Amino acid sequence: MADTPPLKIVPGNALSDAQKKDLMHRLARIEGQLRGVQKLIAKADTADDCEGIAQQMSAARKALDRSFVTLLTDSVVTQAEKAKTTAEAIEGSKRLAALLEKFA
């Protein structure tokens, strides 16, 4: 499989460019972990191999959870910094609280 070119960071109001780069870097590492898990599964020979696979899957899941928290934390910070009024800041906080309620 050929390597895909890096995604272009598009400036916006949701996250800063640095925050986007950090999240994309985290996800690329997780992608690498998952590819490693796939290889472990393909080569699994004994029942003992499943423990190592489970350990790597758990690590990838935790890394994805940390990325989720980073996304929401970064979003809170960015929206608070960009809010022009207290009402805008409160509205942004409510949207993020709804995301936590829905996905956490």
Short mmCIF file of N, CA and C in Angstrom, two decimals:
data_model
loop_
_atom_site.label_atom_id
_atom_site.label_comp_id
_atom_site.label_asym_id
_atom_site.label_seq_id
_atom_site.Cartn_x
_atom_site.Cartn_y
_atom_site.Cartn_z
N MET A 1 0.85 -1.17 0.00
CA MET A 1 0.00 0.00 0.00
C MET A 1 0.89 1.23 0.00
N ALA A 2 0.62 2.18 -0.87
CA ALA A 2 1.42 3.39 -0.98
C ALA A 2 1.08 4.35 0.16
N ASP A 3 2.08 5.12 0.57
CA ASP A 3 1.83 6.12 1.59
C ASP A 3 0.97 7.23 1.01
N THR A 4 0.04 7.71 1.82
CA THR A 4 -0.80 8.81 1.37
C THR A 4 -0.12 10.12 1.73
N PRO A 5 -0.30 11.14 0.90
CA PRO A 5 0.32 12.43 1.21
C PRO A 5 -0.30 13.02 2.47
N PRO A 6 0.46 13.85 3.20
CA PRO A 6 -0.09 14.45 4.41
C PRO A 6 -1.28 15.34 4.09
N LEU A 7 -2.21 15.37 5.02
CA LEU A 7 -3.39 16.21 4.84
C LEU A 7 -3.02 17.67 5.03
N LYS A 8 -3.64 18.53 4.24
CA LYS A 8 -3.41 19.96 4.35
C LYS A 8 -4.24 20.50 5.52
N ILE A 9 -3.59 21.28 6.36
CA ILE A 9 -4.29 21.90 7.50
C ILE A 9 -5.01 23.13 6.99
N VAL A 10 -6.30 23.17 7.19
CA VAL A 10 -7.11 24.31 6.76
C VAL A 10 -7.38 25.19 7.98
N PRO A 11 -6.98 26.45 7.93
CA PRO A 11 -7.24 27.35 9.07
C PRO A 11 -8.74 27.48 9.32
N GLY A 12 -9.09 27.59 10.58
CA GLY A 12 -10.50 27.75 10.94
C GLY A 12 -10.64 28.23 12.36
N ASN A 13 -11.86 28.20 12.85
CA ASN A 13 -12.15 28.70 14.19
C ASN A 13 -12.30 27.60 15.22
N ALA A 14 -12.40 26.35 14.80
CA ALA A 14 -12.63 25.26 15.76
C ALA A 14 -11.38 24.95 16.56
N LEU A 15 -10.25 24.86 15.89
CA LEU A 15 -8.97 24.52 16.50
C LEU A 15 -7.87 25.32 15.82
N SER A 16 -6.79 25.57 16.56
CA SER A 16 -5.65 26.25 15.95
C SER A 16 -4.90 25.26 15.05
N ASP A 17 -4.04 25.78 14.20
CA ASP A 17 -3.23 24.91 13.34
C ASP A 17 -2.37 23.97 14.18
N ALA A 18 -1.79 24.49 15.26
CA ALA A 18 -0.94 23.67 16.13
C ALA A 18 -1.75 22.55 16.79
N GLN A 19 -2.97 22.87 17.21
CA GLN A 19 -3.83 21.85 17.82
C GLN A 19 -4.19 20.77 16.80
N LYS A 20 -4.48 21.19 15.58
CA LYS A 20 -4.80 20.23 14.53
C LYS A 20 -3.61 19.32 14.24
N LYS A 21 -2.42 19.93 14.14
CA LYS A 21 -1.21 19.13 13.88
C LYS A 21 -0.97 18.12 14.98
N ASP A 22 -1.15 18.54 16.24
CA ASP A 22 -0.96 17.64 17.37
C ASP A 22 -1.94 16.47 17.30
N LEU A 23 -3.20 16.76 17.05
CA LEU A 23 -4.20 15.69 16.97
C LEU A 23 -3.92 14.75 15.80
N MET A 24 -3.52 15.30 14.67
CA MET A 24 -3.23 14.46 13.52
C MET A 24 -2.01 13.58 13.78
N HIS A 25 -1.03 14.11 14.50
CA HIS A 25 0.14 13.32 14.86
C HIS A 25 -0.27 12.18 15.79
N ARG A 26 -1.11 12.47 16.77
CA ARG A 26 -1.60 11.44 17.69
C ARG A 26 -2.33 10.33 16.92
N LEU A 27 -3.19 10.73 15.99
CA LEU A 27 -3.95 9.75 15.23
C LEU A 27 -3.06 8.92 14.32
N ALA A 28 -2.02 9.53 13.77
CA ALA A 28 -1.08 8.77 12.94
C ALA A 28 -0.38 7.70 13.78
N ARG A 29 -0.02 8.04 15.02
CA ARG A 29 0.61 7.04 15.90
C ARG A 29 -0.36 5.91 16.22
N ILE A 30 -1.61 6.27 16.45
CA ILE A 30 -2.63 5.25 16.73
C ILE A 30 -2.82 4.35 15.51
N GLU A 31 -2.82 4.95 14.34
CA GLU A 31 -2.94 4.18 13.10
C GLU A 31 -1.80 3.17 13.01
N GLY A 32 -0.59 3.60 13.36
CA GLY A 32 0.55 2.70 13.36
C GLY A 32 0.38 1.57 14.37
N GLN A 33 -0.16 1.91 15.55
CA GLN A 33 -0.42 0.88 16.56
C GLN A 33 -1.40 -0.15 16.01
N LEU A 34 -2.44 0.31 15.36
CA LEU A 34 -3.45 -0.61 14.84
C LEU A 34 -2.90 -1.49 13.73
N ARG A 35 -2.03 -0.94 12.91
CA ARG A 35 -1.38 -1.77 11.88
C ARG A 35 -0.53 -2.85 12.54
N GLY A 36 0.14 -2.49 13.63
CA GLY A 36 0.92 -3.46 14.38
C GLY A 36 0.04 -4.56 14.96
N VAL A 37 -1.12 -4.18 15.46
CA VAL A 37 -2.07 -5.16 16.00
C VAL A 37 -2.53 -6.11 14.89
N GLN A 38 -2.80 -5.56 13.72
CA GLN A 38 -3.19 -6.41 12.60
C GLN A 38 -2.12 -7.45 12.29
N LYS A 39 -0.86 -7.03 12.31
CA LYS A 39 0.23 -7.96 12.05
C LYS A 39 0.32 -9.02 13.15
N LEU A 40 0.13 -8.59 14.40
CA LEU A 40 0.16 -9.56 15.50
C LEU A 40 -0.94 -10.60 15.35
N ILE A 41 -2.12 -10.14 14.95
CA ILE A 41 -3.24 -11.06 14.77
C ILE A 41 -2.94 -12.04 13.64
N ALA A 42 -2.41 -11.52 12.55
CA ALA A 42 -2.10 -12.37 11.40
C ALA A 42 -1.07 -13.44 11.76
N LYS A 43 -0.15 -13.11 12.66
CA LYS A 43 0.92 -14.04 13.02
C LYS A 43 0.62 -14.84 14.28
N ALA A 44 -0.54 -14.61 14.90
CA ALA A 44 -0.86 -15.30 16.16
C ALA A 44 -0.85 -16.80 15.94
N ASP A 45 -0.13 -17.49 16.83
CA ASP A 45 0.03 -18.93 16.68
C ASP A 45 -0.51 -19.68 17.89
N THR A 46 -0.32 -19.12 19.07
CA THR A 46 -0.74 -19.80 20.28
C THR A 46 -1.71 -18.94 21.07
N ALA A 47 -2.37 -19.54 22.02
CA ALA A 47 -3.32 -18.81 22.87
C ALA A 47 -2.62 -17.69 23.63
N ASP A 48 -1.36 -17.90 23.97
CA ASP A 48 -0.59 -16.87 24.69
C ASP A 48 -0.41 -15.61 23.86
N ASP A 49 -0.43 -15.72 22.55
CA ASP A 49 -0.29 -14.55 21.68
C ASP A 49 -1.44 -13.56 21.89
N CYS A 50 -2.59 -14.06 22.31
CA CYS A 50 -3.77 -13.20 22.48
C CYS A 50 -3.55 -12.17 23.57
N GLU A 51 -2.77 -12.50 24.60
CA GLU A 51 -2.53 -11.53 25.67
C GLU A 51 -1.77 -10.31 25.13
N GLY A 52 -0.75 -10.54 24.33
CA GLY A 52 0.00 -9.43 23.74
C GLY A 52 -0.87 -8.60 22.81
N ILE A 53 -1.72 -9.27 22.06
CA ILE A 53 -2.63 -8.57 21.15
C ILE A 53 -3.60 -7.71 21.96
N ALA A 54 -4.16 -8.30 23.01
CA ALA A 54 -5.10 -7.55 23.86
C ALA A 54 -4.42 -6.33 24.49
N GLN A 55 -3.18 -6.50 24.91
CA GLN A 55 -2.43 -5.40 25.51
C GLN A 55 -2.25 -4.26 24.50
N GLN A 56 -1.90 -4.60 23.27
CA GLN A 56 -1.70 -3.58 22.24
C GLN A 56 -3.03 -2.92 21.85
N MET A 57 -4.10 -3.69 21.80
CA MET A 57 -5.42 -3.12 21.51
C MET A 57 -5.84 -2.14 22.61
N SER A 58 -5.57 -2.52 23.84
CA SER A 58 -5.90 -1.66 24.98
C SER A 58 -5.11 -0.35 24.90
N ALA A 59 -3.83 -0.44 24.55
CA ALA A 59 -3.00 0.75 24.43
C ALA A 59 -3.54 1.68 23.33
N ALA A 60 -3.94 1.11 22.21
CA ALA A 60 -4.49 1.91 21.11
C ALA A 60 -5.80 2.57 21.53
N ARG A 61 -6.63 1.82 22.24
CA ARG A 61 -7.92 2.37 22.70
C ARG A 61 -7.68 3.53 23.66
N LYS A 62 -6.74 3.37 24.59
CA LYS A 62 -6.44 4.44 25.54
C LYS A 62 -5.88 5.66 24.82
N ALA A 63 -5.05 5.44 23.83
CA ALA A 63 -4.50 6.56 23.07
C ALA A 63 -5.60 7.30 22.31
N LEU A 64 -6.57 6.57 21.79
CA LEU A 64 -7.69 7.21 21.10
C LEU A 64 -8.54 7.99 22.10
N ASP A 65 -8.76 7.43 23.28
CA ASP A 65 -9.50 8.14 24.32
C ASP A 65 -8.79 9.44 24.71
N ARG A 66 -7.46 9.38 24.84
CA ARG A 66 -6.70 10.60 25.17
C ARG A 66 -6.82 11.63 24.05
N SER A 67 -6.83 11.17 22.82
CA SER A 67 -6.99 12.09 21.68
C SER A 67 -8.37 12.75 21.72
N PHE A 68 -9.38 12.00 22.09
CA PHE A 68 -10.74 12.54 22.22
C PHE A 68 -10.77 13.65 23.27
N VAL A 69 -10.16 13.39 24.42
CA VAL A 69 -10.12 14.39 25.49
C VAL A 69 -9.34 15.62 25.03
N THR A 70 -8.23 15.40 24.33
CA THR A 70 -7.43 16.52 23.81
C THR A 70 -8.26 17.35 22.84
N LEU A 71 -9.01 16.70 21.97
CA LEU A 71 -9.86 17.41 21.01
C LEU A 71 -10.83 18.33 21.75
N LEU A 72 -11.51 17.78 22.74
CA LEU A 72 -12.51 18.59 23.45
C LEU A 72 -11.85 19.69 24.27
N THR A 73 -10.74 19.38 24.91
CA THR A 73 -10.03 20.39 25.71
C THR A 73 -9.54 21.52 24.82
N ASP A 74 -8.92 21.16 23.71
CA ASP A 74 -8.44 22.18 22.77
C ASP A 74 -9.60 23.02 22.25
N SER A 75 -10.70 22.39 21.98
CA SER A 75 -11.86 23.10 21.46
C SER A 75 -12.40 24.10 22.48
N VAL A 76 -12.44 23.69 23.75
CA VAL A 76 -12.90 24.59 24.81
C VAL A 76 -12.00 25.83 24.86
N VAL A 77 -10.69 25.59 24.87
CA VAL A 77 -9.73 26.69 24.96
C VAL A 77 -9.86 27.61 23.75
N THR A 78 -9.90 27.05 22.56
CA THR A 78 -9.95 27.85 21.34
C THR A 78 -11.24 28.66 21.28
N GLN A 79 -12.36 28.03 21.58
CA GLN A 79 -13.63 28.75 21.51
C GLN A 79 -13.71 29.85 22.56
N ALA A 80 -13.15 29.58 23.75
CA ALA A 80 -13.16 30.62 24.79
C ALA A 80 -12.29 31.80 24.36
N GLU A 81 -11.14 31.52 23.76
CA GLU A 81 -10.25 32.59 23.31
C GLU A 81 -10.87 33.41 22.19
N LYS A 82 -11.63 32.78 21.33
CA LYS A 82 -12.18 33.47 20.17
C LYS A 82 -13.54 34.11 20.43
N ALA A 83 -14.16 33.79 21.56
CA ALA A 83 -15.47 34.37 21.87
C ALA A 83 -15.35 35.88 22.04
N LYS A 84 -16.26 36.58 21.42
CA LYS A 84 -16.24 38.04 21.52
C LYS A 84 -17.08 38.53 22.69
N THR A 85 -18.01 37.70 23.11
CA THR A 85 -18.87 38.08 24.23
C THR A 85 -18.99 36.91 25.19
N THR A 86 -19.46 37.21 26.38
CA THR A 86 -19.70 36.16 27.36
C THR A 86 -20.77 35.19 26.84
N ALA A 87 -21.76 35.71 26.16
CA ALA A 87 -22.82 34.87 25.62
C ALA A 87 -22.26 33.87 24.61
N GLU A 88 -21.34 34.31 23.77
CA GLU A 88 -20.71 33.40 22.80
C GLU A 88 -19.92 32.31 23.52
N ALA A 89 -19.20 32.70 24.56
CA ALA A 89 -18.42 31.73 25.33
C ALA A 89 -19.33 30.70 26.00
N ILE A 90 -20.43 31.16 26.54
CA ILE A 90 -21.40 30.25 27.19
C ILE A 90 -22.01 29.31 26.16
N GLU A 91 -22.38 29.83 25.02
CA GLU A 91 -22.98 29.01 23.96
C GLU A 91 -22.00 27.94 23.49
N GLY A 92 -20.74 28.32 23.30
CA GLY A 92 -19.71 27.35 22.91
C GLY A 92 -19.53 26.28 23.97
N SER A 93 -19.54 26.68 25.22
CA SER A 93 -19.41 25.71 26.32
C SER A 93 -20.58 24.74 26.34
N LYS A 94 -21.76 25.22 26.06
CA LYS A 94 -22.94 24.35 26.02
C LYS A 94 -22.82 23.32 24.90
N ARG A 95 -22.32 23.75 23.73
CA ARG A 95 -22.14 22.81 22.61
C ARG A 95 -21.15 21.72 22.99
N LEU A 96 -20.06 22.11 23.62
CA LEU A 96 -19.05 21.13 24.02
C LEU A 96 -19.56 20.21 25.13
N ALA A 97 -20.33 20.74 26.03
CA ALA A 97 -20.93 19.91 27.08
C ALA A 97 -21.86 18.87 26.45
N ALA A 98 -22.58 19.28 25.42
CA ALA A 98 -23.46 18.33 24.71
C ALA A 98 -22.64 17.22 24.04
N LEU A 99 -21.48 17.58 23.48
CA LEU A 99 -20.61 16.56 22.89
C LEU A 99 -20.14 15.57 23.94
N LEU A 100 -19.75 16.08 25.09
CA LEU A 100 -19.32 15.18 26.17
C LEU A 100 -20.46 14.25 26.58
N GLU A 101 -21.63 14.83 26.71
CA GLU A 101 -22.80 14.03 27.11
C GLU A 101 -23.08 12.94 26.07
N LYS A 102 -22.93 13.28 24.82
CA LYS A 102 -23.27 12.36 23.73
C LYS A 102 -22.21 11.27 23.52
N PHE A 103 -20.92 11.65 23.60
CA PHE A 103 -19.87 10.72 23.19
C PHE A 103 -18.98 10.19 24.30
N ALA A 104 -19.01 10.80 25.46
CA ALA A 104 -18.10 10.35 26.54
C ALA A 104 -18.72 9.24 27.38
#
